[in-house]
Amino acid sequence: MQPKVTVIAVDGPGGAGKGELCIRLSRKYGFAILDSGAIYRVLAYAALQKNIPLDDEEKLTVLAQNLNLSFREVNNAVAVMLDNEDVTSGIRNEAAGNAASKVAVLPQVRAALLQRQRDFAVAPGLIADGRDMGTVVFPDAAVKIFLDASAEERARRRVSQLALRGVKADYDSILREIAERDFRDRNRATAPLKPAEDALVLDSTTLSIEEVVETAVTFIESKLAS
Ligand code: C5P
């Protein structure tokens, strides 16, 4: 018999706090994390390296099918590897996020990445972080959470995160980029960003990370008990 795999899907727009929530849940439940956004980011990164236009669906699909991507744990942090190169810092900026959201509109590209994402679901469980985890990739997930926050608050958080790293960022241009990416993610025809019908929609705009985790854990416990 296959061991039972518990999937907790955490969807929502960029900057709502999904990453931190997923880390806390992963520690609490001992489940691995799937950072599905990193997969789209690496695909866009690889495409730019190979001079493949970000709207060339045919070439991008072949690239997605053959993408040699892996996650490696280094000193308690996760490094994203493309072939054998650590591309973590190259994919973690606004431009890479925007490029990722361009390749992510293409249905065949999404289809090519579907099984790769599902393969991450192994016992005892998985925390799946993304845009369509609860709607498309893991529609049978035991728990679905949609973490939202206003675009202004997400821009403020991003600016302070960058400041902590010594990077001075302009609030208005960050807000513009967030709005542009949100629009593309929410309005694409395939797997648009939206809460699953059975998701807990949690608005973190005025909540601390502790409050978000507490609310999420209460919901998870009630779902797992039923
Ligand atoms: O979560 P992250 O900001 O890393 O995602 C980058 C982009 O990848 C998103 O803006 C979205 O367009 C795309 N994405 C997606 N489906 C997912 C995860 C990310 O379309 N499950």
PDB file of C-alpha atoms and ligand atoms in Angstrom:
ATOM      1  CA  MET A   1       0.000   0.000   0.000  1.00  0.00           C
ATOM      2  CA  GLN A   2       1.212   3.515  -0.793  1.00  0.00           C
ATOM      3  CA  PRO A   3       2.013   5.555   2.342  1.00  0.00           C
ATOM      4  CA  LYS A   4      -0.384   8.432   2.917  1.00  0.00           C
ATOM      5  CA  VAL A   5       0.958  11.775   1.722  1.00  0.00           C
ATOM      6  CA  THR A   6      -0.518  14.919   3.234  1.00  0.00           C
ATOM      7  CA  VAL A   7      -0.322  17.919   0.926  1.00  0.00           C
ATOM      8  CA  ILE A   8      -0.749  21.437   2.307  1.00  0.00           C
ATOM      9  CA  ALA A   9      -1.195  23.840  -0.620  1.00  0.00           C
ATOM     10  CA  VAL A  10      -0.225  27.457   0.026  1.00  0.00           C
ATOM     11  CA  ASP A  11      -1.116  29.799  -2.829  1.00  0.00           C
ATOM     12  CA  GLY A  12      -1.208  33.554  -3.206  1.00  0.00           C
ATOM     13  CA  PRO A  13       0.493  36.511  -4.845  1.00  0.00           C
ATOM     14  CA  GLY A  14       4.196  37.249  -4.482  1.00  0.00           C
ATOM     15  CA  GLY A  15       5.223  38.933  -1.248  1.00  0.00           C
ATOM     16  CA  ALA A  16       2.203  37.895   0.843  1.00  0.00           C
ATOM     17  CA  GLY A  17       4.446  35.875   3.188  1.00  0.00           C
ATOM     18  CA  LYS A  18       3.972  32.384   1.729  1.00  0.00           C
ATOM     19  CA  GLY A  19       7.685  31.576   1.877  1.00  0.00           C
ATOM     20  CA  GLU A  20       7.987  32.264   5.601  1.00  0.00           C
ATOM     21  CA  LEU A  21       4.675  30.516   6.367  1.00  0.00           C
ATOM     22  CA  CYS A  22       5.835  27.438   4.433  1.00  0.00           C
ATOM     23  CA  ILE A  23       9.155  27.318   6.317  1.00  0.00           C
ATOM     24  CA  ARG A  24       7.342  27.464   9.681  1.00  0.00           C
ATOM     25  CA  LEU A  25       4.830  24.786   8.626  1.00  0.00           C
ATOM     26  CA  SER A  26       7.596  22.587   7.263  1.00  0.00           C
ATOM     27  CA  ARG A  27       9.399  22.737  10.642  1.00  0.00           C
ATOM     28  CA  LYS A  28       6.210  22.054  12.560  1.00  0.00           C
ATOM     29  CA  TYR A  29       5.032  19.073  10.519  1.00  0.00           C
ATOM     30  CA  GLY A  30       8.374  17.752   9.219  1.00  0.00           C
ATOM     31  CA  PHE A  31       7.212  18.020   5.602  1.00  0.00           C
ATOM     32  CA  ALA A  32       9.373  19.057   2.630  1.00  0.00           C
ATOM     33  CA  ILE A  33       8.632  22.270   0.729  1.00  0.00           C
ATOM     34  CA  LEU A  34       7.994  22.595  -2.989  1.00  0.00           C
ATOM     35  CA  ASP A  35       8.907  26.136  -4.099  1.00  0.00           C
ATOM     36  CA  SER A  36       7.095  25.955  -7.443  1.00  0.00           C
ATOM     37  CA  GLY A  37       7.849  29.603  -8.246  1.00  0.00           C
ATOM     38  CA  ALA A  38      11.560  28.732  -8.332  1.00  0.00           C
ATOM     39  CA  ILE A  39      10.846  26.287 -11.159  1.00  0.00           C
ATOM     40  CA  TYR A  40       9.266  29.026 -13.313  1.00  0.00           C
ATOM     41  CA  ARG A  41      12.074  31.406 -12.350  1.00  0.00           C
ATOM     42  CA  VAL A  42      14.771  28.894 -13.367  1.00  0.00           C
ATOM     43  CA  LEU A  43      12.996  28.186 -16.644  1.00  0.00           C
ATOM     44  CA  ALA A  44      12.926  31.910 -17.504  1.00  0.00           C
ATOM     45  CA  TYR A  45      16.559  32.248 -16.417  1.00  0.00           C
ATOM     46  CA  ALA A  46      17.617  29.328 -18.626  1.00  0.00           C
ATOM     47  CA  ALA A  47      15.626  30.770 -21.551  1.00  0.00           C
ATOM     48  CA  LEU A  48      17.329  34.164 -21.235  1.00  0.00           C
ATOM     49  CA  GLN A  49      20.733  32.431 -21.131  1.00  0.00           C
ATOM     50  CA  LYS A  50      19.906  30.593 -24.341  1.00  0.00           C
ATOM     51  CA  ASN A  51      18.371  33.655 -26.003  1.00  0.00           C
ATOM     52  CA  ILE A  52      14.960  31.994 -26.238  1.00  0.00           C
ATOM     53  CA  PRO A  53      12.206  34.653 -26.353  1.00  0.00           C
ATOM     54  CA  LEU A  54       9.911  34.454 -23.307  1.00  0.00           C
ATOM     55  CA  ASP A  55       6.868  33.956 -25.549  1.00  0.00           C
ATOM     56  CA  ASP A  56       8.264  31.162 -27.734  1.00  0.00           C
ATOM     57  CA  GLU A  57       5.977  28.427 -26.396  1.00  0.00           C
ATOM     58  CA  GLU A  58       7.411  25.620 -28.503  1.00  0.00           C
ATOM     59  CA  LYS A  59      11.053  26.159 -27.546  1.00  0.00           C
ATOM     60  CA  LEU A  60      10.188  26.922 -23.929  1.00  0.00           C
ATOM     61  CA  THR A  61       8.191  23.690 -23.673  1.00  0.00           C
ATOM     62  CA  VAL A  62      11.174  21.654 -24.878  1.00  0.00           C
ATOM     63  CA  LEU A  63      13.376  23.559 -22.439  1.00  0.00           C
ATOM     64  CA  ALA A  64      10.905  22.861 -19.607  1.00  0.00           C
ATOM     65  CA  GLN A  65      10.831  19.144 -20.454  1.00  0.00           C
ATOM     66  CA  ASN A  66      14.620  18.931 -20.291  1.00  0.00           C
ATOM     67  CA  LEU A  67      15.300  21.360 -17.476  1.00  0.00           C
ATOM     68  CA  ASN A  68      17.994  19.914 -15.204  1.00  0.00           C
ATOM     69  CA  LEU A  69      16.799  21.588 -12.027  1.00  0.00           C
ATOM     70  CA  SER A  70      17.326  20.546  -8.429  1.00  0.00           C
ATOM     71  CA  PHE A  71      17.101  21.944  -4.925  1.00  0.00           C
ATOM     72  CA  ARG A  72      20.086  21.425  -2.644  1.00  0.00           C
ATOM     73  CA  GLU A  73      20.303  22.164   1.054  1.00  0.00           C
ATOM     74  CA  VAL A  74      23.391  24.207   1.894  1.00  0.00           C
ATOM     75  CA  ASN A  75      23.962  25.497   5.463  1.00  0.00           C
ATOM     76  CA  ASN A  76      20.263  25.357   6.340  1.00  0.00           C
ATOM     77  CA  ALA A  77      19.291  27.288   3.220  1.00  0.00           C
ATOM     78  CA  VAL A  78      17.987  25.915  -0.052  1.00  0.00           C
ATOM     79  CA  ALA A  79      20.109  26.481  -3.142  1.00  0.00           C
ATOM     80  CA  VAL A  80      18.451  26.257  -6.543  1.00  0.00           C
ATOM     81  CA  MET A  81      20.643  24.436  -9.050  1.00  0.00           C
ATOM     82  CA  LEU A  82      20.433  24.608 -12.847  1.00  0.00           C
ATOM     83  CA  ASP A  83      22.638  21.883 -14.331  1.00  0.00           C
ATOM     84  CA  ASN A  84      25.388  22.102 -11.737  1.00  0.00           C
ATOM     85  CA  GLU A  85      25.335  25.864 -11.294  1.00  0.00           C
ATOM     86  CA  ASP A  86      23.921  27.543  -8.185  1.00  0.00           C
ATOM     87  CA  VAL A  87      21.477  30.081  -9.691  1.00  0.00           C
ATOM     88  CA  THR A  88      19.795  31.075  -6.414  1.00  0.00           C
ATOM     89  CA  SER A  89      20.892  34.701  -6.415  1.00  0.00           C
ATOM     90  CA  GLY A  90      20.289  35.093 -10.164  1.00  0.00           C
ATOM     91  CA  ILE A  91      16.624  34.066  -9.889  1.00  0.00           C
ATOM     92  CA  ARG A  92      15.737  36.011  -6.737  1.00  0.00           C
ATOM     93  CA  ASN A  93      15.182  39.499  -8.097  1.00  0.00           C
ATOM     94  CA  GLU A  94      12.211  41.424  -9.464  1.00  0.00           C
ATOM     95  CA  ALA A  95      13.301  41.014 -13.091  1.00  0.00           C
ATOM     96  CA  ALA A  96      13.509  37.216 -12.705  1.00  0.00           C
ATOM     97  CA  GLY A  97      10.055  37.164 -11.077  1.00  0.00           C
ATOM     98  CA  ASN A  98       8.619  39.154 -13.916  1.00  0.00           C
ATOM     99  CA  ALA A  99      10.314  36.955 -16.535  1.00  0.00           C
ATOM    100  CA  ALA A 100       8.957  33.876 -14.703  1.00  0.00           C
ATOM    101  CA  SER A 101       5.413  35.235 -14.891  1.00  0.00           C
ATOM    102  CA  LYS A 102       5.803  35.653 -18.671  1.00  0.00           C
ATOM    103  CA  VAL A 103       6.754  32.012 -19.287  1.00  0.00           C
ATOM    104  CA  ALA A 104       4.106  30.952 -16.745  1.00  0.00           C
ATOM    105  CA  VAL A 105       1.230  32.141 -18.975  1.00  0.00           C
ATOM    106  CA  LEU A 106       2.023  29.474 -21.586  1.00  0.00           C
ATOM    107  CA  PRO A 107      -0.259  26.408 -21.248  1.00  0.00           C
ATOM    108  CA  GLN A 108       2.163  23.868 -22.779  1.00  0.00           C
ATOM    109  CA  VAL A 109       4.956  25.061 -20.525  1.00  0.00           C
ATOM    110  CA  ARG A 110       2.719  24.614 -17.481  1.00  0.00           C
ATOM    111  CA  ALA A 111       1.699  21.160 -18.690  1.00  0.00           C
ATOM    112  CA  ALA A 112       5.355  20.185 -19.146  1.00  0.00           C
ATOM    113  CA  LEU A 113       6.082  21.118 -15.516  1.00  0.00           C
ATOM    114  CA  LEU A 114       3.038  19.465 -13.963  1.00  0.00           C
ATOM    115  CA  GLN A 115       4.350  15.948 -13.258  1.00  0.00           C
ATOM    116  CA  ARG A 116       7.696  17.297 -12.071  1.00  0.00           C
ATOM    117  CA  GLN A 117       5.845  19.237  -9.369  1.00  0.00           C
ATOM    118  CA  ARG A 118       3.586  16.309  -8.422  1.00  0.00           C
ATOM    119  CA  ASP A 119       6.647  14.097  -7.941  1.00  0.00           C
ATOM    120  CA  PHE A 120       7.592  16.191  -4.905  1.00  0.00           C
ATOM    121  CA  ALA A 121       4.636  14.753  -2.980  1.00  0.00           C
ATOM    122  CA  VAL A 122       6.242  11.973  -0.945  1.00  0.00           C
ATOM    123  CA  ALA A 123       5.444  10.716   2.567  1.00  0.00           C
ATOM    124  CA  PRO A 124       4.928  11.997   5.136  1.00  0.00           C
ATOM    125  CA  GLY A 125       3.855  15.190   3.380  1.00  0.00           C
ATOM    126  CA  LEU A 126       4.520  18.286   1.329  1.00  0.00           C
ATOM    127  CA  ILE A 127       4.020  22.000   1.780  1.00  0.00           C
ATOM    128  CA  ALA A 128       3.404  23.212  -1.780  1.00  0.00           C
ATOM    129  CA  ASP A 129       4.042  26.931  -2.334  1.00  0.00           C
ATOM    130  CA  GLY A 130       2.786  28.599  -5.523  1.00  0.00           C
ATOM    131  CA  ARG A 131      -0.111  30.049  -7.476  1.00  0.00           C
ATOM    132  CA  ASP A 132      -2.038  26.962  -8.590  1.00  0.00           C
ATOM    133  CA  MET A 133      -1.103  24.353  -5.987  1.00  0.00           C
ATOM    134  CA  GLY A 134      -4.647  23.961  -4.644  1.00  0.00           C
ATOM    135  CA  THR A 135      -6.438  24.493  -7.956  1.00  0.00           C
ATOM    136  CA  VAL A 136      -4.397  22.537 -10.530  1.00  0.00           C
ATOM    137  CA  VAL A 137      -1.281  20.750  -9.285  1.00  0.00           C
ATOM    138  CA  PHE A 138      -2.746  19.216  -6.104  1.00  0.00           C
ATOM    139  CA  PRO A 139      -6.534  19.574  -6.416  1.00  0.00           C
ATOM    140  CA  ASP A 140      -6.944  16.816  -3.790  1.00  0.00           C
ATOM    141  CA  ALA A 141      -4.659  18.496  -1.241  1.00  0.00           C
ATOM    142  CA  ALA A 142      -5.845  17.855   2.321  1.00  0.00           C
ATOM    143  CA  VAL A 143      -5.422  21.532   3.191  1.00  0.00           C
ATOM    144  CA  LYS A 144      -5.545  24.620   0.969  1.00  0.00           C
ATOM    145  CA  ILE A 145      -4.566  28.074   2.115  1.00  0.00           C
ATOM    146  CA  PHE A 146      -4.658  31.249   0.009  1.00  0.00           C
ATOM    147  CA  LEU A 147      -2.448  33.891   1.578  1.00  0.00           C
ATOM    148  CA  ASP A 148      -3.122  37.393   0.349  1.00  0.00           C
ATOM    149  CA  ALA A 149      -2.042  40.950   1.257  1.00  0.00           C
ATOM    150  CA  SER A 150      -2.581  44.342  -0.331  1.00  0.00           C
ATOM    151  CA  ALA A 151      -0.141  45.273  -3.097  1.00  0.00           C
ATOM    152  CA  GLU A 152       0.962  48.331  -1.091  1.00  0.00           C
ATOM    153  CA  GLU A 153       1.816  46.223   1.963  1.00  0.00           C
ATOM    154  CA  ARG A 154       3.668  43.683  -0.185  1.00  0.00           C
ATOM    155  CA  ALA A 155       5.684  46.496  -1.779  1.00  0.00           C
ATOM    156  CA  ARG A 156       6.522  47.902   1.688  1.00  0.00           C
ATOM    157  CA  ARG A 157       7.679  44.461   2.875  1.00  0.00           C
ATOM    158  CA  ARG A 158       9.797  44.002  -0.236  1.00  0.00           C
ATOM    159  CA  VAL A 159      11.474  47.387   0.222  1.00  0.00           C
ATOM    160  CA  SER A 160      12.331  46.555   3.865  1.00  0.00           C
ATOM    161  CA  GLN A 161      13.599  43.088   2.907  1.00  0.00           C
ATOM    162  CA  LEU A 162      15.903  44.666   0.331  1.00  0.00           C
ATOM    163  CA  ALA A 163      17.006  47.317   2.833  1.00  0.00           C
ATOM    164  CA  LEU A 164      18.048  44.533   5.239  1.00  0.00           C
ATOM    165  CA  ARG A 165      20.288  43.233   2.465  1.00  0.00           C
ATOM    166  CA  GLY A 166      21.724  46.720   1.963  1.00  0.00           C
ATOM    167  CA  VAL A 167      19.854  47.264  -1.304  1.00  0.00           C
ATOM    168  CA  LYS A 168      18.118  50.620  -1.691  1.00  0.00           C
ATOM    169  CA  ALA A 169      14.872  50.156  -3.613  1.00  0.00           C
ATOM    170  CA  ASP A 170      12.308  52.580  -4.927  1.00  0.00           C
ATOM    171  CA  TYR A 171       8.853  51.892  -3.428  1.00  0.00           C
ATOM    172  CA  ASP A 172       6.948  53.174  -6.472  1.00  0.00           C
ATOM    173  CA  SER A 173       8.789  51.048  -8.992  1.00  0.00           C
ATOM    174  CA  ILE A 174       8.493  47.957  -6.752  1.00  0.00           C
ATOM    175  CA  LEU A 175       4.741  48.605  -6.433  1.00  0.00           C
ATOM    176  CA  ARG A 176       4.453  48.964 -10.208  1.00  0.00           C
ATOM    177  CA  GLU A 177       6.272  45.654 -10.779  1.00  0.00           C
ATOM    178  CA  ILE A 178       4.084  43.897  -8.216  1.00  0.00           C
ATOM    179  CA  ALA A 179       0.926  45.229  -9.863  1.00  0.00           C
ATOM    180  CA  GLU A 180       2.137  44.172 -13.314  1.00  0.00           C
ATOM    181  CA  ARG A 181       3.000  40.635 -12.172  1.00  0.00           C
ATOM    182  CA  ASP A 182      -0.281  40.293 -10.222  1.00  0.00           C
ATOM    183  CA  PHE A 183      -2.262  41.339 -13.267  1.00  0.00           C
ATOM    184  CA  ARG A 184      -0.514  38.763 -15.474  1.00  0.00           C
ATOM    185  CA  ASP A 185      -0.854  35.976 -12.870  1.00  0.00           C
ATOM    186  CA  ARG A 186      -4.533  36.660 -12.117  1.00  0.00           C
ATOM    187  CA  ASN A 187      -5.696  37.133 -15.698  1.00  0.00           C
ATOM    188  CA  ARG A 188      -3.952  34.376 -17.624  1.00  0.00           C
ATOM    189  CA  ALA A 189      -6.212  31.793 -19.247  1.00  0.00           C
ATOM    190  CA  THR A 190      -4.448  28.725 -17.798  1.00  0.00           C
ATOM    191  CA  ALA A 191      -4.200  28.181 -14.028  1.00  0.00           C
ATOM    192  CA  PRO A 192      -4.792  31.810 -13.042  1.00  0.00           C
ATOM    193  CA  LEU A 193      -3.994  32.898  -9.520  1.00  0.00           C
ATOM    194  CA  LYS A 194      -7.203  32.465  -7.511  1.00  0.00           C
ATOM    195  CA  PRO A 195      -8.222  30.717  -4.293  1.00  0.00           C
ATOM    196  CA  ALA A 196      -9.469  27.137  -4.588  1.00  0.00           C
ATOM    197  CA  GLU A 197     -13.124  26.847  -3.573  1.00  0.00           C
ATOM    198  CA  ASP A 198     -12.197  24.978  -0.403  1.00  0.00           C
ATOM    199  CA  ALA A 199      -9.259  27.222   0.545  1.00  0.00           C
ATOM    200  CA  LEU A 200      -8.921  29.278   3.689  1.00  0.00           C
ATOM    201  CA  VAL A 201      -8.408  32.826   2.392  1.00  0.00           C
ATOM    202  CA  LEU A 202      -6.113  34.599   4.795  1.00  0.00           C
ATOM    203  CA  ASP A 203      -5.360  38.298   4.357  1.00  0.00           C
ATOM    204  CA  SER A 204      -2.021  39.031   6.016  1.00  0.00           C
ATOM    205  CA  THR A 205      -2.044  42.801   5.351  1.00  0.00           C
ATOM    206  CA  THR A 206      -2.390  43.707   9.021  1.00  0.00           C
ATOM    207  CA  LEU A 207      -1.186  40.436  10.561  1.00  0.00           C
ATOM    208  CA  SER A 208       2.206  39.491  11.996  1.00  0.00           C
ATOM    209  CA  ILE A 209       3.840  36.284  10.776  1.00  0.00           C
ATOM    210  CA  GLU A 210       3.023  34.711  14.175  1.00  0.00           C
ATOM    211  CA  GLU A 211      -0.686  35.535  13.697  1.00  0.00           C
ATOM    212  CA  VAL A 212      -0.623  34.120  10.164  1.00  0.00           C
ATOM    213  CA  VAL A 213       1.005  30.892  11.358  1.00  0.00           C
ATOM    214  CA  GLU A 214      -1.428  30.562  14.277  1.00  0.00           C
ATOM    215  CA  THR A 215      -4.491  30.988  12.035  1.00  0.00           C
ATOM    216  CA  ALA A 216      -3.066  28.600   9.423  1.00  0.00           C
ATOM    217  CA  VAL A 217      -2.218  25.939  12.033  1.00  0.00           C
ATOM    218  CA  THR A 218      -5.722  26.113  13.570  1.00  0.00           C
ATOM    219  CA  PHE A 219      -7.199  25.588  10.090  1.00  0.00           C
ATOM    220  CA  ILE A 220      -4.766  22.762   9.258  1.00  0.00           C
ATOM    221  CA  GLU A 221      -5.516  20.933  12.524  1.00  0.00           C
ATOM    222  CA  SER A 222      -9.265  21.189  11.913  1.00  0.00           C
ATOM    223  CA  LYS A 223      -8.891  19.880   8.352  1.00  0.00           C
ATOM    224  CA  LEU A 224      -6.603  17.013   9.328  1.00  0.00           C
ATOM    225  CA  ALA A 225      -8.941  15.980  12.153  1.00  0.00           C
ATOM    226  CA  SER A 226     -12.007  15.811   9.910  1.00  0.00           C
TER     227      SER A 226
HETATM  228  O1  C5P B   1       6.425  32.584  -6.241  1.00  0.00           O
HETATM  229  P1  C5P B   1       7.370  33.297  -7.174  1.00  0.00           P
HETATM  230  O2  C5P B   1       7.351  34.783  -7.012  1.00  0.00           O
HETATM  231  O3  C5P B   1       8.754  32.746  -7.082  1.00  0.00           O
HETATM  232  O4  C5P B   1       6.828  32.962  -8.637  1.00  0.00           O
HETATM  233  C1  C5P B   1       7.337  33.585  -9.786  1.00  0.00           C
HETATM  234  C2  C5P B   1       6.287  33.552 -10.873  1.00  0.00           C
HETATM  235  O5  C5P B   1       6.121  32.208 -11.314  1.00  0.00           O
HETATM  236  C3  C5P B   1       4.895  34.012 -10.460  1.00  0.00           C
HETATM  237  O6  C5P B   1       4.709  35.418 -10.590  1.00  0.00           O
HETATM  238  C4  C5P B   1       3.998  33.230 -11.407  1.00  0.00           C
HETATM  239  O7  C5P B   1       3.819  33.888 -12.624  1.00  0.00           O
HETATM  240  C5  C5P B   1       4.767  31.962 -11.664  1.00  0.00           C
HETATM  241  N1  C5P B   1       4.238  30.841 -10.901  1.00  0.00           N
HETATM  242  C6  C5P B   1       3.152  30.175 -11.416  1.00  0.00           C
HETATM  243  N2  C5P B   1       2.667  29.089 -10.782  1.00  0.00           N
HETATM  244  C7  C5P B   1       3.203  28.662  -9.641  1.00  0.00           C
HETATM  245  C8  C5P B   1       4.299  29.355  -9.066  1.00  0.00           C
HETATM  246  C9  C5P B   1       4.780  30.460  -9.723  1.00  0.00           C
HETATM  247  O8  C5P B   1       2.619  30.561 -12.450  1.00  0.00           O
HETATM  248  N3  C5P B   1       2.719  27.571  -9.059  1.00  0.00           N
END
